[in-house]
Tab-separated table of N, CA and C in Angstrom:
chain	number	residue	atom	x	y	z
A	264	UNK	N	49.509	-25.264	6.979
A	264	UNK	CA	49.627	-26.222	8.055
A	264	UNK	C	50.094	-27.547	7.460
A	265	UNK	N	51.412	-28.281	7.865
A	265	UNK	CA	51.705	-28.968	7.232
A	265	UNK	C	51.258	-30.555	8.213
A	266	UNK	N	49.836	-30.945	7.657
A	266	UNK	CA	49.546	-32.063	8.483
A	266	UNK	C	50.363	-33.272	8.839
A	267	UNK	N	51.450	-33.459	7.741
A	267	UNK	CA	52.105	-34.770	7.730
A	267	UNK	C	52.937	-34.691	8.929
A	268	UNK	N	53.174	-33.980	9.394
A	268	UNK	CA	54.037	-33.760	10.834
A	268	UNK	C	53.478	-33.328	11.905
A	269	UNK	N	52.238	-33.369	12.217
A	269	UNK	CA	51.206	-33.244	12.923
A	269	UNK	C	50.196	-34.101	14.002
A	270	UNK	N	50.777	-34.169	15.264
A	270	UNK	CA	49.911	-34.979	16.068
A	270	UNK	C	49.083	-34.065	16.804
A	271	UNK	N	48.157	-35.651	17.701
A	271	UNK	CA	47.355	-34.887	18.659
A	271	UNK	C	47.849	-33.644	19.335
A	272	UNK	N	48.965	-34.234	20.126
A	272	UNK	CA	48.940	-32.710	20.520
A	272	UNK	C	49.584	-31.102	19.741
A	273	UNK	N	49.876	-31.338	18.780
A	273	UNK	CA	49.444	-30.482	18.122
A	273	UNK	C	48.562	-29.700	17.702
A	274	UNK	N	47.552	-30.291	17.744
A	274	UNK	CA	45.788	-30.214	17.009
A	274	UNK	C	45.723	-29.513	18.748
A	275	UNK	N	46.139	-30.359	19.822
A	275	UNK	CA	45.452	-29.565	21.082
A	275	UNK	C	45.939	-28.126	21.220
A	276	UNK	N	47.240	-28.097	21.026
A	276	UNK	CA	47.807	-26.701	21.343
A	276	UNK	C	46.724	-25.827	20.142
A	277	UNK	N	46.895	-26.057	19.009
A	277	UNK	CA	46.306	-25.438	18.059
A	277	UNK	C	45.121	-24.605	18.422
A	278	UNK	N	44.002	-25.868	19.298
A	278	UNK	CA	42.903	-25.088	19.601
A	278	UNK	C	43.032	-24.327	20.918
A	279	UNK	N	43.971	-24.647	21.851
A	279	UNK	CA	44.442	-23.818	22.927
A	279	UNK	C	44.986	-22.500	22.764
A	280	UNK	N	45.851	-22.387	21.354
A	280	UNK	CA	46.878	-20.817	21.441
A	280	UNK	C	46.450	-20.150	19.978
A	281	UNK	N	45.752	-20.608	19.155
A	281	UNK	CA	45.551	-19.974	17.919
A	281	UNK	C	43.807	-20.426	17.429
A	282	UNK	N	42.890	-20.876	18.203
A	282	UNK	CA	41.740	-20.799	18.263
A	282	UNK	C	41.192	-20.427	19.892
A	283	UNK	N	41.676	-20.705	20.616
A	283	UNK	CA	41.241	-20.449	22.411
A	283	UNK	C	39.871	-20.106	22.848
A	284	UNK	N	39.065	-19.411	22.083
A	284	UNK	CA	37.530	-19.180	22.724
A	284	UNK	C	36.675	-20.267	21.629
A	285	UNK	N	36.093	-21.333	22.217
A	285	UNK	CA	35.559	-22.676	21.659
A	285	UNK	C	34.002	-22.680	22.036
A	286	UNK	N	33.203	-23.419	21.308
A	286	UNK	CA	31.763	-23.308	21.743
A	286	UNK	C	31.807	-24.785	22.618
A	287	UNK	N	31.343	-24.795	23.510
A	287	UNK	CA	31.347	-25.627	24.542
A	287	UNK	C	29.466	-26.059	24.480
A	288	UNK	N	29.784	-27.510	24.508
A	288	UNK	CA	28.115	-28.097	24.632
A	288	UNK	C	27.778	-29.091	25.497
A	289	UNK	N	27.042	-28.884	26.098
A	289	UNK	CA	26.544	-30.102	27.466
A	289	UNK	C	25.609	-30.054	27.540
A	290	UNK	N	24.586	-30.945	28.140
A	290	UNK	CA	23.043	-31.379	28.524
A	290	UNK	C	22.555	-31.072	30.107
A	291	UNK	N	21.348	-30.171	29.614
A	291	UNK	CA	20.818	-29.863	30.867
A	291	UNK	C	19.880	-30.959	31.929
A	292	UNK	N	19.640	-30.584	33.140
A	292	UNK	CA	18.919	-31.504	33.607
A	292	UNK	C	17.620	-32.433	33.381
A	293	UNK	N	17.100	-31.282	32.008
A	293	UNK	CA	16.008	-32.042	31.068
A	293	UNK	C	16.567	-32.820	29.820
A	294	UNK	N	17.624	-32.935	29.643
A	294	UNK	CA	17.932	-33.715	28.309
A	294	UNK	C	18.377	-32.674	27.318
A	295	UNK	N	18.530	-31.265	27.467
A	295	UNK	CA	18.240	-30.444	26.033
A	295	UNK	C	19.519	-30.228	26.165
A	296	UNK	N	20.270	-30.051	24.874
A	296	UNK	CA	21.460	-29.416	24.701
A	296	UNK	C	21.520	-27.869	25.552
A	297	UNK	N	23.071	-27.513	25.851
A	297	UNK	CA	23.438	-26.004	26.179
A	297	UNK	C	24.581	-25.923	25.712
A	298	UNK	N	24.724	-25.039	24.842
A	298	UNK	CA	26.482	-24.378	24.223
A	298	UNK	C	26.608	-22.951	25.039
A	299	UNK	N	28.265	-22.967	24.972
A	299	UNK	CA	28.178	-21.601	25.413
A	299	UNK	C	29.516	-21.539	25.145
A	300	UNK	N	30.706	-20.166	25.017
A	300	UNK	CA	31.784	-20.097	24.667
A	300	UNK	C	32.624	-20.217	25.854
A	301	UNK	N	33.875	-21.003	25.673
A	301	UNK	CA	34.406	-21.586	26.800
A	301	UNK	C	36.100	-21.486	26.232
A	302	UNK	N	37.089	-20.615	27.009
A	302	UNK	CA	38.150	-20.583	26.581
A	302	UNK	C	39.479	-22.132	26.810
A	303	UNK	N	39.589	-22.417	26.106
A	303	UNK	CA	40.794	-23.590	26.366
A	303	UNK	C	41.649	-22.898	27.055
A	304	UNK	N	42.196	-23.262	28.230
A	304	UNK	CA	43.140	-22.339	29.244
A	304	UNK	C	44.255	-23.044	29.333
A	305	UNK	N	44.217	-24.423	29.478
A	305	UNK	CA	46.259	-25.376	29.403
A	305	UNK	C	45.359	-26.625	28.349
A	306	UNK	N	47.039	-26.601	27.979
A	306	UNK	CA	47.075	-28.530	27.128
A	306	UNK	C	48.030	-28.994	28.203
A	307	UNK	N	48.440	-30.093	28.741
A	307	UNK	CA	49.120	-30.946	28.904
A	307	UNK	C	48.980	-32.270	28.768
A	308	UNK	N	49.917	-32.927	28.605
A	308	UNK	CA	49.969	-34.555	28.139
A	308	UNK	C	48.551	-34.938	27.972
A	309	UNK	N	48.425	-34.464	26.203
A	309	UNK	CA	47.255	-34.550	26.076
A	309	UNK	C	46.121	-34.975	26.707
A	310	UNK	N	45.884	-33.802	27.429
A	310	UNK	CA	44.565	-33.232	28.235
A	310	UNK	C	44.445	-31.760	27.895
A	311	UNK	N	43.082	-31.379	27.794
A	311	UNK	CA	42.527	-30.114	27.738
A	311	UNK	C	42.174	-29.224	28.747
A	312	UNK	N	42.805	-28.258	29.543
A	312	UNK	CA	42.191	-27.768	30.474
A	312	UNK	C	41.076	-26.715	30.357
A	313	UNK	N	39.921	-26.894	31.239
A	313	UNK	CA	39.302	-25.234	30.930
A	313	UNK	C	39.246	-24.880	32.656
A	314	UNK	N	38.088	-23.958	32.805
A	314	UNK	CA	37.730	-23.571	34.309
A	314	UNK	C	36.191	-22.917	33.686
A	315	UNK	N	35.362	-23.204	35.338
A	315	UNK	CA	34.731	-22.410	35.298
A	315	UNK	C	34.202	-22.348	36.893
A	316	UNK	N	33.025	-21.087	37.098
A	316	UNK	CA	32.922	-21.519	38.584
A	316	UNK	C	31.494	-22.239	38.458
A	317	UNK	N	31.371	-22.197	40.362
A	317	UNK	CA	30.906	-23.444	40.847
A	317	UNK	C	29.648	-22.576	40.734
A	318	UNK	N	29.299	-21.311	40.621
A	318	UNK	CA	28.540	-20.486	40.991
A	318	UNK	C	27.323	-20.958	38.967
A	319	UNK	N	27.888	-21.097	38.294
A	319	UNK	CA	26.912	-21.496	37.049
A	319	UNK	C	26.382	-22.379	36.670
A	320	UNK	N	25.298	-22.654	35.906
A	320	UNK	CA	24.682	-23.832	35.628
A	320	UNK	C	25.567	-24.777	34.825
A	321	UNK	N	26.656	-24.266	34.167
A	321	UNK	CA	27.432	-24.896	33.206
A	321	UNK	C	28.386	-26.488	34.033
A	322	UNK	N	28.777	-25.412	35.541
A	322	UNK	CA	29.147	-26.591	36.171
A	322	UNK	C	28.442	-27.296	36.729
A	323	UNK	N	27.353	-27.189	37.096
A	323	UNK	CA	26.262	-28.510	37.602
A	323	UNK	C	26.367	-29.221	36.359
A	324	UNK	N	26.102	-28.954	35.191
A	324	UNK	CA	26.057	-29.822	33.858
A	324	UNK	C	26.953	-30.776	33.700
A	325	UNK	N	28.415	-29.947	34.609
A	325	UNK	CA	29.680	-30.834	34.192
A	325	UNK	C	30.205	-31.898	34.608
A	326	UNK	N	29.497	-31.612	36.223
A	326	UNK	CA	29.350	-32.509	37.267
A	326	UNK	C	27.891	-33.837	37.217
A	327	UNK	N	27.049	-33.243	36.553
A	327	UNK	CA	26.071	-34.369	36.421
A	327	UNK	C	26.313	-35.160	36.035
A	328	UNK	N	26.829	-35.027	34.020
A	328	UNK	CA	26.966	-35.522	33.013
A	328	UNK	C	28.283	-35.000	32.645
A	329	UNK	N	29.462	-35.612	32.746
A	329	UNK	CA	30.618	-35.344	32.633
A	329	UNK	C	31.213	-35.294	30.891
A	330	UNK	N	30.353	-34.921	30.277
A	330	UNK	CA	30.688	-35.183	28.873
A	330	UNK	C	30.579	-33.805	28.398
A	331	UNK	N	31.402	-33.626	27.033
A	331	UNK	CA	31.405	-32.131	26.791
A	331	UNK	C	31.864	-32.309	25.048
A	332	UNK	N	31.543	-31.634	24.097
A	332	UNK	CA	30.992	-31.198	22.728
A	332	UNK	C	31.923	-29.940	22.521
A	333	UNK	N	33.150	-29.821	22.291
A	333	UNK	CA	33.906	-28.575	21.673
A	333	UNK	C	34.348	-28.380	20.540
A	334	UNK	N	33.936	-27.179	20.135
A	334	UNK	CA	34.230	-26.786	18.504
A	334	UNK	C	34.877	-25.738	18.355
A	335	UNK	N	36.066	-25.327	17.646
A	335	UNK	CA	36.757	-24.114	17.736
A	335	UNK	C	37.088	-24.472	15.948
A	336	UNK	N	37.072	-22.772	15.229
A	336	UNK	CA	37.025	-22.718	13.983
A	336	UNK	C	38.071	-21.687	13.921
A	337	UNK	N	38.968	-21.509	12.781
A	337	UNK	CA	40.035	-20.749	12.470
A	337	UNK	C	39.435	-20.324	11.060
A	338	UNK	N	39.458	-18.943	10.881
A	338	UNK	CA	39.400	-18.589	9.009
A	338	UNK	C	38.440	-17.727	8.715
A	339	UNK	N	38.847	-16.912	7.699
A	339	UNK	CA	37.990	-15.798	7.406
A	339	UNK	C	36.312	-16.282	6.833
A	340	UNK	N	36.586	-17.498	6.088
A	340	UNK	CA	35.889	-17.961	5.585
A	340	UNK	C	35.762	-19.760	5.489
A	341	UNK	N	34.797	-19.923	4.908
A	341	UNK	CA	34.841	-21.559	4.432
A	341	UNK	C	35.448	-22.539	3.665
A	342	UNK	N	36.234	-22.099	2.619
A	342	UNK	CA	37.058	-22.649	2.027
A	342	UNK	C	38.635	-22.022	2.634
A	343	UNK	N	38.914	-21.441	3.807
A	343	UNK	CA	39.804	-20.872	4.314
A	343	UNK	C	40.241	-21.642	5.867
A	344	UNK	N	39.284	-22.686	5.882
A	344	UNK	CA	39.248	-22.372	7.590
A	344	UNK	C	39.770	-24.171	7.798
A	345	UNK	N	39.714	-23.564	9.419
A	345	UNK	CA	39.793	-25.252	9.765
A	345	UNK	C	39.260	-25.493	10.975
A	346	UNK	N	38.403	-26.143	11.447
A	346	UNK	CA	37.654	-26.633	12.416
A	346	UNK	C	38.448	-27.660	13.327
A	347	UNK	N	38.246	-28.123	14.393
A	347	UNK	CA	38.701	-28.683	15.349
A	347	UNK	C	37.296	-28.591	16.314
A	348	UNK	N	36.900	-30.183	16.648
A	348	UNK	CA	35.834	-30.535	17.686
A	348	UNK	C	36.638	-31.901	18.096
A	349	UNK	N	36.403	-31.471	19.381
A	349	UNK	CA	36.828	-32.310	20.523
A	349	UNK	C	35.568	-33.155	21.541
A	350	UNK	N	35.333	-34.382	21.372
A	350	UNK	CA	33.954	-34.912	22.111
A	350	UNK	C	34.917	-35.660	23.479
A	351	UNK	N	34.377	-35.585	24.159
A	351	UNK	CA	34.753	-36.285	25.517
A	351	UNK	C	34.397	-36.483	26.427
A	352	UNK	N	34.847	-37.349	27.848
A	352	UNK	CA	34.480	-36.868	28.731
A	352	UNK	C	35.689	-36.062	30.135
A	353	UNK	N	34.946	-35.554	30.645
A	353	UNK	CA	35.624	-34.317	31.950
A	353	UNK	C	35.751	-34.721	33.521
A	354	UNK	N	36.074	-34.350	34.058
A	354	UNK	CA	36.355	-34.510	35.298
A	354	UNK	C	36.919	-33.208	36.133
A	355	UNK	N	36.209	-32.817	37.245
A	355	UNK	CA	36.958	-31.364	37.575
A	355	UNK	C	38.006	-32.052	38.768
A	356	UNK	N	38.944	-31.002	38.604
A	356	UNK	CA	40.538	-31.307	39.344
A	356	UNK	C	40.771	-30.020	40.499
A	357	UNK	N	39.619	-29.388	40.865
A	357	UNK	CA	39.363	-28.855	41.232
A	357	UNK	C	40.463	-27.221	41.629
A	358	UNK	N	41.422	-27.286	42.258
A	358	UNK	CA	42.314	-25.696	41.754
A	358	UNK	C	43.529	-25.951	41.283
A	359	UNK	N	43.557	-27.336	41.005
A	359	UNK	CA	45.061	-27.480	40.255
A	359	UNK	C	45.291	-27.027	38.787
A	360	UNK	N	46.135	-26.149	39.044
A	360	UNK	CA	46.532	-25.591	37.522
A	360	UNK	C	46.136	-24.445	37.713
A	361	UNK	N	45.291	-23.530	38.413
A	361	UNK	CA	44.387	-22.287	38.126
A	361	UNK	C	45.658	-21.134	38.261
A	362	UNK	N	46.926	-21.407	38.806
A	362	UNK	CA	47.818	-20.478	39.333
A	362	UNK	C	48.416	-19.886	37.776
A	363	UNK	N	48.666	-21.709	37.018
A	363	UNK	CA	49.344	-21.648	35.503
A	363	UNK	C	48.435	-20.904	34.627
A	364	UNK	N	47.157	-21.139	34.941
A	364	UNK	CA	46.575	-20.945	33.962
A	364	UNK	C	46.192	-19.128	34.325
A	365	UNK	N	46.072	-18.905	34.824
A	365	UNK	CA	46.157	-17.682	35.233
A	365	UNK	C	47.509	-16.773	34.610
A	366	UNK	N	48.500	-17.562	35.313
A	366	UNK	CA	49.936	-16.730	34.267
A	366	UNK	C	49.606	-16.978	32.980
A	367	UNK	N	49.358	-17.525	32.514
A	367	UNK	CA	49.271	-18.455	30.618
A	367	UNK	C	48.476	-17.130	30.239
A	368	UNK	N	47.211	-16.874	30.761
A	368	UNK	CA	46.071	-16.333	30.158
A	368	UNK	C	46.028	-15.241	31.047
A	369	UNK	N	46.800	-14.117	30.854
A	369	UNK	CA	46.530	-12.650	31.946
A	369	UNK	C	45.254	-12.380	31.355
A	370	UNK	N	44.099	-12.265	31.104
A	370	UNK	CA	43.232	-11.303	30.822
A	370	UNK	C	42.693	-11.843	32.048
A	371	UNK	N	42.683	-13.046	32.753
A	371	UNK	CA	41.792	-14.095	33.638
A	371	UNK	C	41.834	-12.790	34.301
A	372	UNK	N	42.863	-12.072	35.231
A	372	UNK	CA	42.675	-11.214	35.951
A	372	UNK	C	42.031	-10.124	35.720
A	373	UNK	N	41.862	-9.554	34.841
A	373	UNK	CA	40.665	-8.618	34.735
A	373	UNK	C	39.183	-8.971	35.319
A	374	UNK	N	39.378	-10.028	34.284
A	374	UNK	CA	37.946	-10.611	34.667
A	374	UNK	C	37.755	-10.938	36.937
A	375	UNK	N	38.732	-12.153	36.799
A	375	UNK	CA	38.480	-12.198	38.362
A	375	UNK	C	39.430	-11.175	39.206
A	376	UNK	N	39.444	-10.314	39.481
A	376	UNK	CA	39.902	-9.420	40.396
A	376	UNK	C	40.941	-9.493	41.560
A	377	UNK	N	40.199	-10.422	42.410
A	377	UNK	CA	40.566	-10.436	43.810
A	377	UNK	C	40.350	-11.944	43.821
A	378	UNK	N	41.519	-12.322	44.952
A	378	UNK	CA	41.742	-13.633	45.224
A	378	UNK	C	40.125	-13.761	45.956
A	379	UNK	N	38.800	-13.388	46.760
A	379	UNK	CA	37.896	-13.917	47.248
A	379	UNK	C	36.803	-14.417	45.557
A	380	UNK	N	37.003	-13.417	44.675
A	380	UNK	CA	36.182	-14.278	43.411
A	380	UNK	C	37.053	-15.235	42.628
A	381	UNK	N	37.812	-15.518	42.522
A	381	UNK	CA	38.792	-16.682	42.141
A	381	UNK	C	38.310	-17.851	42.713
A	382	UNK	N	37.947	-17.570	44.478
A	382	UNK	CA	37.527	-19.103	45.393
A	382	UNK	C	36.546	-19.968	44.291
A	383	UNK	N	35.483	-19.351	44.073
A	383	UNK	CA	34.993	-19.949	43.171
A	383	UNK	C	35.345	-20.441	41.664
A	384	UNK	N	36.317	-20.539	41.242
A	384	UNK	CA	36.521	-21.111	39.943
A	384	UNK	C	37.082	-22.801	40.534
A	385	UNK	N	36.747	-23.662	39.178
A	385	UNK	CA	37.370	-24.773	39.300
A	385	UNK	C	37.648	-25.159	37.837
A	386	UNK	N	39.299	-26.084	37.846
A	386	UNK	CA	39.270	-26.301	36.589
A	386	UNK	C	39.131	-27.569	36.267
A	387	UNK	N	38.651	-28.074	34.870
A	387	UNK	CA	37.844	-28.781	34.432
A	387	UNK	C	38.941	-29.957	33.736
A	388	UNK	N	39.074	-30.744	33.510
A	388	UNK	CA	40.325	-31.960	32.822
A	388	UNK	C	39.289	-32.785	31.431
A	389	UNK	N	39.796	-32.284	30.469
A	389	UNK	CA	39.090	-33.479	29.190
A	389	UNK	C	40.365	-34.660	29.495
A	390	UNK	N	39.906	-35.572	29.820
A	390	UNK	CA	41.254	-36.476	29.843
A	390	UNK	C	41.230	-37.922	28.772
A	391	UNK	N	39.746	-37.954	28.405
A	391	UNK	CA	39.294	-39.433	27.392
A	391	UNK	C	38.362	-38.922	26.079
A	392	UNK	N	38.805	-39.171	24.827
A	392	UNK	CA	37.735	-38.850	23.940
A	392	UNK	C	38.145	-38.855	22.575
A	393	UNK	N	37.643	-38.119	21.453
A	393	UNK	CA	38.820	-38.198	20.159
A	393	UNK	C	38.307	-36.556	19.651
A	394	UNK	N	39.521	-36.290	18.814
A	394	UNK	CA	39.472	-34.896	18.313
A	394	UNK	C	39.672	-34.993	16.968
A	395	UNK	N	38.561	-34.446	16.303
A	395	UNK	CA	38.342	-34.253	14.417
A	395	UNK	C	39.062	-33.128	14.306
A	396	UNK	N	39.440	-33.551	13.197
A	396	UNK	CA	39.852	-32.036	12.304
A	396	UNK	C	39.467	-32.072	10.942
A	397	UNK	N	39.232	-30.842	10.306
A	397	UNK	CA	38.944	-30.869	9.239
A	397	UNK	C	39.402	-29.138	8.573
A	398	UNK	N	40.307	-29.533	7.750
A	398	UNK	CA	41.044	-28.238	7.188
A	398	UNK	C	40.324	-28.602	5.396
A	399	UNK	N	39.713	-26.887	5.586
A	399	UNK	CA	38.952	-26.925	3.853
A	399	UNK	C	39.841	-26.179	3.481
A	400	UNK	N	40.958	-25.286	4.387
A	400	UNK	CA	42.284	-25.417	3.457
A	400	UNK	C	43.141	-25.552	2.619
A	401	UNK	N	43.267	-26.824	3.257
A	401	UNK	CA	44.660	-27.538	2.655
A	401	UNK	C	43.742	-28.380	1.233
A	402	UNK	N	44.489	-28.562	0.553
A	402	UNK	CA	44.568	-29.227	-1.076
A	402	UNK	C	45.259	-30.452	-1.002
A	403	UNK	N	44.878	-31.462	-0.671
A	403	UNK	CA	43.154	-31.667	-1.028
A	403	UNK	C	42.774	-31.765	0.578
A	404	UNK	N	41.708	-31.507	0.948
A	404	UNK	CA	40.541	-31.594	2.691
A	404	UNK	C	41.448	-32.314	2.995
A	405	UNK	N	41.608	-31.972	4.075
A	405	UNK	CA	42.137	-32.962	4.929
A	405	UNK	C	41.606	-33.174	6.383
A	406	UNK	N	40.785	-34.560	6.605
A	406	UNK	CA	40.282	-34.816	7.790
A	406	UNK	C	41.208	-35.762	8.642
A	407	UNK	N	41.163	-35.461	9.906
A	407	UNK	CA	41.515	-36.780	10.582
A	407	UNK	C	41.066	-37.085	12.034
A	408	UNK	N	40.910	-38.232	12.586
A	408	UNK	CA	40.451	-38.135	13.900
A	408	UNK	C	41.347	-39.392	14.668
A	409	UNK	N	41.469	-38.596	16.212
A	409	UNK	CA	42.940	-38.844	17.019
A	409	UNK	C	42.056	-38.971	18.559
A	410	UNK	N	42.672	-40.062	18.797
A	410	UNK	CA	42.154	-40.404	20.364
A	410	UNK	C	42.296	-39.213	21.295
A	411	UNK	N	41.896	-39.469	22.484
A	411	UNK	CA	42.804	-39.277	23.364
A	411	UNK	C	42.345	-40.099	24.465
A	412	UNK	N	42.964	-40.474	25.126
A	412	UNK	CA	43.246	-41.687	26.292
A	412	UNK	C	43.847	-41.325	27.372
A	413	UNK	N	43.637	-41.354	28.600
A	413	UNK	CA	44.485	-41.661	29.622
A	413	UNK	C	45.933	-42.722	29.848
């Protein structure tokens, strides 16, 4: 990975098309952390899209406390790999994009079937926050951390 030619959105696609299932972390209505695996579904102008439905606790979380904790890791191992965590905050946009993201990501249809379980999904916008990286990789580590802004 040649970092010197490497921006944010780079680092976003990265964790969108060659890391895509990310541990996702938010706070429950008592204060306690909740992770759970959450696929990156679009990048655009640096923003992160995901989805989920309205039907889980994950989206009350998202909607309470609009902030979200993502970590996606590449590599067989530890001196092989490279991490990418994204802290921010979210906002749901409610079915815009779900058509793209649906073509982008065919497995979605397995999973949701029929246009009546689809009603329930909504997708989610990281639109403010900064994204680490850290490649134990590359010679020598290479860390860096990159806004992202509206």
């Amino acid at each position: 990975m040649d970092h010197k030619k490497m921006k944010l959105e780079d680092y976003l696609q990265f964790l969108n098309e060659d890391i895509h299932s990310t541990v996702f972390s938010t706070v429950d209505e008592d204060g306690k952390p909740k992770s759970r695996v959450i696929d990156i579904m679009l990048v655009k102008e640096k923003k992160l899209y995901f989805l989920t439905a309205t039907t889980k606790p994950f989206y009350d979380q998202l909607i309470e406390r609009p902030y979200v904790s993502i970590t996606g890791l590449k590599g067989e191992e530890s001196m092989s790999s490279i991490s990418i965590t994204v802290n921010g905050e979210v906002r749901e946009i409610g079915t815009n994009y779900l058509d793209e993201i649906f073509e982008k990501n065919p497995y979605m249809n397995d999973i949701y079937q029929t246009e009546e379980s689809k009603h329930v999904l909504r997708v989610f916008e990281l639109y403010k926050g900064n994204v680490s990286v850290f490649d134990l990789s590359s010679k020598p580590i290479y860390q860096a951390v990159f806004d992202i802004n509206e």
